[in-house]
């Protein structure tokens, strides 16, 4: 199966990927399972597309429309998977963090990227009813914020301060077994939730942000 799609006059958006006008797609016949379409201009080079552009678009759109009570499992799972992938890349070191941030900023500024991540975390932190999938999303969002805090700490702190996410955080308050989060920070409630399971991924992600901001 091989055919050429008719060119179109307006930009086409496919799951967050914007295909410029006057481009057309060709189904690749060598792909036996599923379908692979190559987009390009007639007589020109193939359309250059960055996955990071799609990642940012997906995160931004999700942050703008995210409500804990009404969000589908599929949407939460998709964004969580994107954040985990970004974290896996950034684990390689500062240079990788700078590259990821630069790629995500290609369609926006660094403030927009950070605001989207912090907005997602803040809505979960202030929600009355969250489940495991929301905690995994919160872990991913705060994990990315922590990585970016090592590169642009001032910008990260500004976003956190505006969101109220870290309000009441007091490093001088100690629990029974060592340093803990005190005050009335919204994130403190998840310490008790994680304590029941004996795993503290969200708490560790938040502490990583605090350490990066010191």
Coordinates of N, CA and C in Angstrom, one line a residue:
X1 N 0.9 -1.2 0.0 CA 0.0 0.0 0.0 C 0.9 1.2 0.0
X2 N 0.8 2.1 -1.0 CA 1.5 3.3 -1.1 C 0.8 4.3 -1.9
X3 N 0.5 5.4 -1.3 CA -0.2 6.5 -2.0 C 0.1 7.8 -1.4
X4 N -0.1 8.9 -2.1 CA 0.2 10.2 -1.6 C -1.1 11.0 -1.2
X5 N -1.1 11.6 -0.1 CA -2.2 12.4 0.4 C -2.3 13.7 -0.3
X6 N -3.5 14.2 -0.6 CA -3.7 15.5 -1.2 C -3.1 16.6 -0.4
X7 N -2.4 17.5 -0.9 CA -1.9 18.6 -0.1 C -3.0 19.5 0.4
X8 N -2.8 20.1 1.6 CA -3.8 21.0 2.1 C -3.3 22.4 2.3
X9 N -4.2 23.4 2.4 CA -3.9 24.8 2.4 C -3.6 25.3 3.8
X10 N -4.2 24.7 4.8 CA -4.0 25.2 6.2 C -3.2 24.2 7.0
X11 N -2.6 24.7 8.1 CA -1.9 23.8 9.0 C -2.8 22.8 9.6
X12 N -2.3 21.6 9.7 CA -3.0 20.4 10.3 C -2.4 20.0 11.6
X13 N -3.2 19.9 12.6 CA -2.7 19.5 13.9 C -3.1 18.0 14.2
X14 N -2.1 17.2 14.5 CA -2.3 15.8 14.7 C -1.8 15.5 16.1
X15 N -2.7 15.4 17.1 CA -2.3 15.1 18.5 C -1.1 16.0 19.0
X16 N -1.3 17.3 18.7 CA -0.3 18.2 19.2 C 0.8 18.5 18.2
X17 N 0.9 17.7 17.1 CA 2.0 18.0 16.2 C 1.4 18.8 15.0
X18 N 2.0 20.0 14.8 CA 1.5 20.9 13.7 C 2.2 20.6 12.4
X19 N 1.5 20.2 11.4 CA 2.0 19.9 10.1 C 1.8 21.2 9.3
X20 N 2.8 21.9 8.7 CA 2.6 23.1 8.0 C 1.8 22.9 6.8
X21 N 1.2 24.0 6.3 CA 0.4 23.9 5.0 C 1.3 23.5 3.8
X22 N 0.7 23.0 2.8 CA 1.3 22.6 1.5 C 2.2 21.4 1.7
X23 N 2.2 20.7 2.8 CA 2.9 19.5 3.0 C 2.0 18.3 2.7
X24 N 2.5 17.2 2.4 CA 1.7 16.0 2.2 C 2.4 14.8 2.7
X25 N 1.6 13.8 3.0 CA 2.2 12.6 3.6 C 2.2 11.4 2.7
X26 N 3.2 10.5 2.8 CA 3.3 9.3 2.0 C 3.4 8.1 3.0
X27 N 2.6 7.1 2.8 CA 2.6 5.9 3.6 C 3.8 5.1 3.1
X28 N 4.7 4.7 4.1 CA 5.9 3.9 3.8 C 5.5 2.5 3.7
X29 N 5.7 1.9 2.5 CA 5.3 0.5 2.2 C 6.1 -0.5 2.9
X30 N 7.4 -0.1 3.3 CA 8.2 -1.1 4.0 C 7.8 -1.5 5.4
X31 N 6.9 -0.7 6.0 CA 6.5 -1.0 7.3 C 5.4 -2.0 7.3
X32 N 5.6 -3.2 7.9 CA 4.7 -4.3 7.8 C 3.6 -4.2 8.8
X33 N 3.9 -3.7 10.0 CA 2.9 -3.6 11.1 C 2.6 -2.1 11.4
X34 N 1.3 -1.8 11.5 CA 0.9 -0.4 11.7 C 1.1 0.4 10.5
X35 N 1.3 1.7 10.7 CA 1.4 2.6 9.5 C 2.4 3.7 9.9
X36 N 3.3 4.0 8.9 CA 4.3 5.1 9.1 C 4.1 6.1 7.9
X37 N 3.9 7.3 8.2 CA 3.7 8.3 7.2 C 4.8 9.3 7.2
X38 N 5.4 9.6 6.1 CA 6.5 10.6 6.0 C 5.9 11.8 5.4
X39 N 6.1 13.0 6.1 CA 5.5 14.2 5.7 C 6.6 15.1 5.1
X40 N 6.3 15.7 4.0 CA 7.3 16.5 3.3 C 6.6 17.4 2.2
X41 N 7.4 18.3 1.7 CA 7.0 19.2 0.6 C 7.3 18.4 -0.7
X42 N 6.4 18.6 -1.7 CA 6.6 18.0 -3.0 C 7.9 18.5 -3.6
X43 N 8.8 17.6 -3.9 CA 10.1 18.0 -4.5 C 11.1 18.6 -3.5
X44 N 10.7 18.6 -2.2 CA 11.6 19.2 -1.2 C 12.0 18.1 -0.2
X45 N 12.6 18.6 0.9 CA 13.0 17.7 2.0 C 11.9 17.3 2.9
X46 N 12.1 16.3 3.7 CA 11.1 15.8 4.6 C 10.9 16.8 5.7
X47 N 9.7 16.8 6.3 CA 9.4 17.7 7.4 C 10.1 17.3 8.6
X48 N 10.9 18.3 9.2 CA 11.7 18.0 10.4 C 10.8 18.2 11.6
X49 N 10.7 17.2 12.4 CA 9.8 17.2 13.6 C 10.5 16.8 14.8
X50 N 10.3 17.6 15.9 CA 11.0 17.2 17.2 C 10.0 16.7 18.1
X51 N 10.3 15.5 18.7 CA 9.4 15.0 19.7 C 9.2 15.9 20.9
X52 N 10.2 16.7 21.2 CA 10.1 17.6 22.3 C 9.1 18.7 22.1
X53 N 8.9 19.1 20.9 CA 7.8 20.0 20.5 C 6.4 19.4 20.9
X54 N 6.3 18.2 20.5 CA 5.0 17.4 20.9 C 4.9 17.3 22.4
X55 N 6.0 17.0 23.1 CA 5.9 16.8 24.5 C 5.5 18.1 25.2
X56 N 6.1 19.2 24.8 CA 5.7 20.5 25.4 C 4.2 20.8 25.1
X57 N 3.8 20.6 23.8 CA 2.4 20.9 23.5 C 1.5 20.0 24.3
X58 N 1.8 18.8 24.5 CA 1.0 17.9 25.3 C 0.9 18.3 26.8
X59 N 2.1 18.7 27.3 CA 2.1 19.1 28.7 C 1.3 20.4 28.9
X60 N 1.6 21.4 28.0 CA 0.9 22.7 28.1 C -0.6 22.5 28.0
X61 N -1.1 21.8 27.0 CA -2.5 21.6 26.8 C -3.1 20.9 28.1
X62 N -2.4 19.9 28.6 CA -2.9 19.2 29.8 C -3.0 20.1 31.0
X63 N -2.0 20.9 31.2 CA -2.0 21.8 32.3 C -3.1 22.8 32.2
X64 N -3.4 23.3 31.0 CA -4.4 24.3 30.9 C -5.8 23.7 31.1
X65 N -6.0 22.4 30.9 CA -7.3 21.8 31.0 C -7.5 20.8 32.1
X66 N -6.5 20.7 33.0 CA -6.4 19.6 34.0 C -7.2 19.9 35.2
X67 N -8.2 19.0 35.5 CA -8.9 19.1 36.7 C -8.9 17.6 37.3
X68 N -8.5 17.5 38.5 CA -8.2 16.1 39.1 C -9.5 15.3 39.0
X69 N -10.6 15.8 39.3 CA -11.9 15.0 39.3 C -12.4 14.6 38.0
X70 N -12.0 15.4 36.9 CA -12.6 15.1 35.6 C -11.6 14.7 34.5
X71 N -10.4 14.4 34.9 CA -9.4 14.0 33.9 C -9.4 12.5 33.7
X72 N -9.3 12.1 32.4 CA -9.3 10.7 32.1 C -8.0 10.0 32.5
X73 N -8.1 8.7 32.7 CA -6.9 7.9 33.0 C -5.9 8.0 31.9
X74 N -6.4 8.0 30.7 CA -5.6 8.0 29.5 C -4.7 9.2 29.4
X75 N -5.3 10.4 29.7 CA -4.6 11.7 29.6 C -3.5 11.7 30.7
X76 N -3.9 11.3 31.9 CA -3.0 11.3 33.1 C -1.8 10.3 32.7
X77 N -2.1 9.2 32.2 CA -1.1 8.2 31.9 C -0.1 8.7 30.8
X78 N -0.7 9.4 29.8 CA 0.1 9.9 28.7 C 1.1 10.9 29.2
X79 N 0.7 11.9 30.0 CA 1.6 12.9 30.5 C 2.6 12.4 31.5
X80 N 2.1 11.4 32.3 CA 3.1 10.8 33.2 C 4.2 10.1 32.5
X81 N 3.8 9.4 31.4 CA 4.8 8.7 30.6 C 5.8 9.7 29.9
X82 N 5.3 10.9 29.5 CA 6.2 11.9 28.9 C 7.2 12.4 30.0
X83 N 6.7 12.7 31.2 CA 7.5 13.2 32.2 C 8.6 12.2 32.6
X84 N 8.2 10.9 32.7 CA 9.2 9.9 33.0 C 10.3 9.8 32.0
X85 N 9.9 9.9 30.7 CA 10.9 9.9 29.6 C 11.8 11.1 29.7
X86 N 11.3 12.2 30.0 CA 12.2 13.4 30.2 C 13.1 13.2 31.3
X87 N 12.6 12.7 32.4 CA 13.5 12.4 33.6 C 14.6 11.4 33.3
X88 N 14.2 10.4 32.5 CA 15.2 9.4 32.1 C 16.4 10.0 31.3
X89 N 16.0 11.0 30.5 CA 17.0 11.7 29.7 C 17.9 12.6 30.6
X90 N 17.2 13.3 31.5 CA 17.9 14.3 32.3 C 18.8 13.7 33.4
X91 N 18.6 12.4 33.7 CA 19.4 11.7 34.7 C 20.9 11.6 34.2
X92 N 21.1 11.9 33.0 CA 22.5 11.8 32.5 C 23.4 13.0 32.9
X93 N 22.8 14.0 33.5 CA 23.6 15.1 34.0 C 23.1 16.5 33.5
X94 N 23.8 17.5 34.0 CA 23.4 18.9 33.8 C 23.3 19.2 32.3
X95 N 24.2 18.7 31.5 CA 24.2 19.0 30.1 C 22.9 18.5 29.4
X96 N 22.4 17.4 29.9 CA 21.2 16.8 29.4 C 20.0 17.6 29.8
X97 N 20.0 18.1 31.0 CA 19.0 18.9 31.6 C 18.9 20.2 30.7
X98 N 20.0 20.8 30.4 CA 20.0 22.1 29.7 C 19.5 21.8 28.2
X99 N 19.8 20.6 27.7 CA 19.4 20.3 26.3 C 17.8 20.1 26.3
X100 N 17.3 19.4 27.3 CA 15.9 19.1 27.4 C 15.1 20.4 27.5
X101 N 15.6 21.3 28.4 CA 14.9 22.6 28.7 C 15.0 23.4 27.4
X102 N 16.1 23.4 26.7 CA 16.2 24.2 25.5 C 15.3 23.7 24.4
X103 N 15.1 22.4 24.3 CA 14.2 21.8 23.3 C 12.8 22.1 23.6
X104 N 12.4 22.0 24.9 CA 11.1 22.3 25.3 C 10.7 23.8 25.1
X105 N 11.8 24.6 25.2 CA 11.6 26.1 25.0 C 11.5 26.5 23.6
X106 N 11.7 25.6 22.7 CA 11.7 26.0 21.3 C 10.4 26.6 20.8
X107 N 9.3 26.2 21.5 CA 8.0 26.8 21.1 C 7.5 27.8 22.1
X108 N 8.3 28.0 23.2 CA 7.9 28.9 24.2 C 9.1 29.4 25.0
X109 N 8.9 30.1 26.1 CA 10.0 30.5 27.0 C 10.1 29.5 28.1
X110 N 11.2 29.6 28.9 CA 11.4 28.7 30.0 C 10.3 28.8 31.1
X111 N 9.8 30.1 31.2 CA 8.7 30.3 32.2 C 7.5 29.5 31.9
X112 N 7.1 29.4 30.6 CA 5.9 28.7 30.3 C 6.1 27.2 30.6
X113 N 7.2 26.7 30.3 CA 7.5 25.3 30.6 C 7.4 25.0 32.1
X114 N 8.0 25.8 32.9 CA 8.0 25.6 34.3 C 6.6 25.9 34.9
X115 N 5.9 26.9 34.4 CA 4.5 27.2 34.9 C 3.6 26.0 34.6
X116 N 3.7 25.3 33.5 CA 2.9 24.2 33.2 C 3.1 23.1 34.1
X117 N 4.3 22.7 34.4 CA 4.7 21.7 35.4 C 4.2 22.0 36.8
X118 N 4.4 23.2 37.2 CA 4.0 23.6 38.6 C 2.5 23.7 38.7
X119 N 1.8 24.1 37.6 CA 0.4 24.1 37.6 C -0.2 22.7 37.8
X120 N 0.4 21.7 37.1 CA -0.1 20.4 37.3 C 0.1 19.9 38.7
X121 N 1.3 20.1 39.3 CA 1.6 19.7 40.6 C 0.7 20.4 41.6
X122 N 0.4 21.7 41.4 CA -0.4 22.5 42.4 C -1.8 22.0 42.4
X123 N -2.4 21.7 41.3 CA -3.8 21.2 41.2 C -3.9 19.9 41.9
X124 N -2.9 19.0 41.8 CA -3.0 17.7 42.5 C -2.8 18.0 44.0
X125 N -1.9 18.8 44.4 CA -1.6 19.1 45.8 C -2.8 19.7 46.5
X126 N -3.6 20.5 45.8 CA -4.7 21.1 46.5 C -6.0 20.3 46.3
X127 N -6.0 19.2 45.6 CA -7.2 18.4 45.4 C -7.6 17.6 46.7
X128 N -8.8 17.4 46.9 CA -9.3 16.6 48.0 C -9.2 15.1 47.9
X129 N -9.3 14.7 46.6 CA -9.4 13.2 46.4 C -8.4 12.9 45.2
X130 N -7.3 12.2 45.6 CA -6.3 11.8 44.6 C -6.1 10.3 44.7
X131 N -5.6 9.7 43.6 CA -5.3 8.3 43.7 C -3.9 8.0 43.3
X132 N -3.5 6.8 43.1 CA -2.1 6.4 42.8 C -1.7 7.1 41.5
X133 N -2.5 7.1 40.5 CA -2.1 7.7 39.2 C -1.8 9.2 39.3
X134 N -2.5 9.9 40.2 CA -2.2 11.3 40.4 C -0.9 11.5 41.1
X135 N -0.6 10.6 42.1 CA 0.6 10.7 42.8 C 1.8 10.4 41.9
X136 N 1.6 9.5 40.9 CA 2.7 9.2 39.9 C 2.9 10.4 39.0
X137 N 1.8 11.1 38.7 CA 1.9 12.3 37.9 C 2.6 13.4 38.6
X138 N 2.3 13.6 39.9 CA 2.9 14.6 40.8 C 4.4 14.3 41.0
X139 N 4.7 13.0 41.1 CA 6.1 12.7 41.2 C 6.9 13.1 40.0
X140 N 6.3 12.8 38.8 CA 7.0 13.2 37.6 C 7.1 14.7 37.4
X141 N 6.1 15.4 37.7 CA 6.1 16.9 37.6 C 7.2 17.5 38.5
X142 N 7.2 17.1 39.8 CA 8.1 17.6 40.7 C 9.5 17.1 40.4
X143 N 9.6 15.9 39.9 CA 11.0 15.4 39.5 C 11.6 16.3 38.4
X144 N 10.8 16.7 37.4 CA 11.2 17.6 36.3 C 11.6 18.9 36.8
X145 N 10.7 19.5 37.7 CA 11.0 20.8 38.3 C 12.3 20.8 39.1
X146 N 12.6 19.7 39.8 CA 13.8 19.5 40.5 C 15.0 19.5 39.6
X147 N 14.9 18.9 38.5 CA 16.0 18.9 37.5 C 16.2 20.3 36.9
X148 N 15.2 21.0 36.6 CA 15.3 22.3 36.0 C 15.8 23.3 37.1
X149 N 15.5 23.0 38.3 CA 16.0 23.9 39.4 C 17.5 23.9 39.5
X150 N 18.2 22.9 39.0 CA 19.6 22.9 39.1 C 20.2 23.8 38.0
X151 N 19.4 24.1 37.0 CA 19.9 25.0 35.9 C 19.3 26.4 35.9
X152 N 18.0 26.5 36.3 CA 17.4 27.9 36.4 C 16.7 28.0 37.7
X153 N 17.4 28.0 38.8 CA 16.8 28.0 40.2 C 15.9 29.2 40.4
X154 N 16.3 30.4 40.0 CA 15.6 31.6 40.2 C 14.2 31.5 39.6
X155 N 14.2 31.1 38.3 CA 12.9 31.0 37.6 C 12.0 29.9 38.2
X156 N 12.6 28.8 38.7 CA 11.8 27.8 39.4 C 11.2 28.3 40.6
X157 N 12.0 29.0 41.4 CA 11.5 29.5 42.7 C 10.3 30.5 42.5
X158 N 10.5 31.3 41.5 CA 9.4 32.3 41.2 C 8.1 31.6 40.9
X159 N 8.2 30.5 40.1 CA 6.9 29.8 39.7 C 6.3 29.1 41.0
X160 N 7.2 28.5 41.8 CA 6.7 27.9 43.0 C 6.1 28.9 44.0
X161 N 6.7 30.1 44.1 CA 6.2 31.1 45.0 C 4.9 31.6 44.6
X162 N 4.7 31.8 43.3 CA 3.4 32.2 42.8 C 2.3 31.2 43.0
X163 N 2.7 29.9 42.8 CA 1.7 28.8 42.9 C 1.2 28.6 44.4
X164 N 2.1 28.9 45.3 CA 1.8 28.6 46.7 C 2.0 27.2 47.1
X165 N 2.7 26.5 46.2 CA 2.9 25.0 46.3 C 3.8 24.7 47.5
X166 N 4.8 25.6 47.8 CA 5.7 25.4 48.8 C 5.5 26.2 50.1
X167 N 4.3 26.8 50.2 CA 4.0 27.6 51.3 C 4.1 26.8 52.6
X168 N 4.7 27.4 53.6 CA 4.8 26.7 54.9 C 5.9 25.7 55.0
X169 N 6.7 25.6 54.0 CA 7.9 24.6 54.0 C 8.9 25.2 55.0
X170 N 9.2 24.3 56.0 CA 10.1 24.8 57.0 C 11.1 23.6 57.3
X171 N 12.3 23.9 56.8 CA 13.4 22.8 57.0 C 13.9 22.6 58.4
X172 N 13.4 23.6 59.3 CA 13.9 23.4 60.7 C 13.0 22.5 61.5
X173 N 11.8 22.1 60.9 CA 10.9 21.3 61.7 C 11.3 19.8 61.4
X174 N 11.5 19.0 62.5 CA 11.9 17.7 62.4 C 10.8 16.7 62.9
X175 N 10.8 15.6 62.2 CA 9.9 14.5 62.6 C 10.6 13.6 63.5
X176 N 10.0 12.4 63.8 CA 10.6 11.5 64.7 C 11.9 10.9 64.3
X177 N 12.1 10.8 62.9 CA 13.3 10.1 62.4 C 14.2 11.0 61.6
X178 N 14.0 12.3 61.7 CA 14.9 13.2 61.0 C 14.1 14.4 60.4
X179 N 14.8 15.1 59.4 CA 14.2 16.3 58.8 C 12.9 15.9 58.1
X180 N 11.9 16.8 58.2 CA 10.6 16.6 57.6 C 10.1 17.9 57.1
X181 N 9.0 17.8 56.4 CA 8.3 19.1 55.9 C 7.4 19.5 57.0
X182 N 7.5 20.8 57.3 CA 6.6 21.3 58.4 C 5.7 22.4 57.8
X183 N 5.0 23.1 58.7 CA 4.1 24.2 58.3 C 2.9 23.6 57.7
X184 N 2.3 24.4 56.8 CA 1.0 24.1 56.2 C 1.1 23.8 54.7
X185 N 2.3 23.5 54.2 CA 2.5 23.3 52.8 C 1.5 22.2 52.2
X186 N 0.9 22.4 51.1 CA -0.1 21.5 50.5 C 0.6 20.1 50.3
X187 N 1.9 20.1 50.0 CA 2.5 18.8 49.8 C 2.7 18.0 51.0
X188 N 2.6 18.6 52.2 CA 2.8 17.8 53.4 C 1.8 16.7 53.6
X189 N 0.6 16.8 53.0 CA -0.4 15.8 53.2 C 0.0 14.5 52.6
X190 N 0.8 14.5 51.5 CA 1.2 13.3 50.8 C 2.3 12.5 51.6
X191 N 2.9 13.1 52.6 CA 3.8 12.4 53.4 C 3.1 11.3 54.2
X192 N 1.9 11.6 54.7 CA 1.1 10.7 55.5 C 0.6 9.6 54.6
X193 N 0.2 9.9 53.4 CA -0.3 8.9 52.4 C 0.8 8.0 52.0
X194 N 2.0 8.5 51.8 CA 3.1 7.6 51.4 C 3.7 6.8 52.6
X195 N 3.5 7.3 53.8 CA 4.0 6.6 55.0 C 3.3 5.3 55.2
X196 N 2.0 5.2 54.8 CA 1.3 4.0 54.9 C 1.8 2.9 54.0
X197 N 2.4 3.3 52.9 CA 3.0 2.3 51.9 C 4.4 2.1 52.1
X198 N 5.1 2.9 52.9 CA 6.5 2.7 53.1 C 7.4 3.2 51.9
X199 N 6.8 3.9 51.0 CA 7.5 4.5 49.9 C 7.2 6.0 49.8
X200 N 8.3 6.8 49.5 CA 8.1 8.2 49.5 C 8.6 8.9 48.2
X201 N 8.1 8.5 47.1 CA 8.6 9.1 45.8 C 8.3 10.6 45.7
X202 N 7.0 11.0 46.1 CA 6.7 12.4 46.0 C 7.5 13.2 47.0
X203 N 7.6 12.7 48.2 CA 8.3 13.4 49.2 C 9.8 13.6 48.8
X204 N 10.4 12.6 48.3 CA 11.8 12.7 47.8 C 11.9 13.6 46.6
X205 N 10.9 13.7 45.7 CA 11.0 14.6 44.6 C 10.9 16.0 45.1
X206 N 10.1 16.3 46.1 CA 9.9 17.6 46.7 C 11.2 18.0 47.4
X207 N 11.8 17.1 48.1 CA 13.1 17.4 48.8 C 14.2 17.7 47.8
X208 N 14.2 17.0 46.7 CA 15.2 17.3 45.7 C 15.1 18.7 45.1
X209 N 13.8 19.2 45.0 CA 13.6 20.5 44.6 C 14.2 21.5 45.6
X210 N 13.9 21.2 46.9 CA 14.4 22.1 47.9 C 15.9 22.1 47.9
X211 N 16.5 21.0 47.8 CA 18.0 20.9 47.8 C 18.6 21.7 46.6
X212 N 17.9 21.6 45.5 CA 18.4 22.2 44.3 C 18.3 23.7 44.4
X213 N 17.4 24.2 45.2 CA 17.2 25.6 45.3 C 18.0 26.3 46.4
X214 N 18.8 25.5 47.2 CA 19.6 26.0 48.3 C 20.8 26.7 47.7

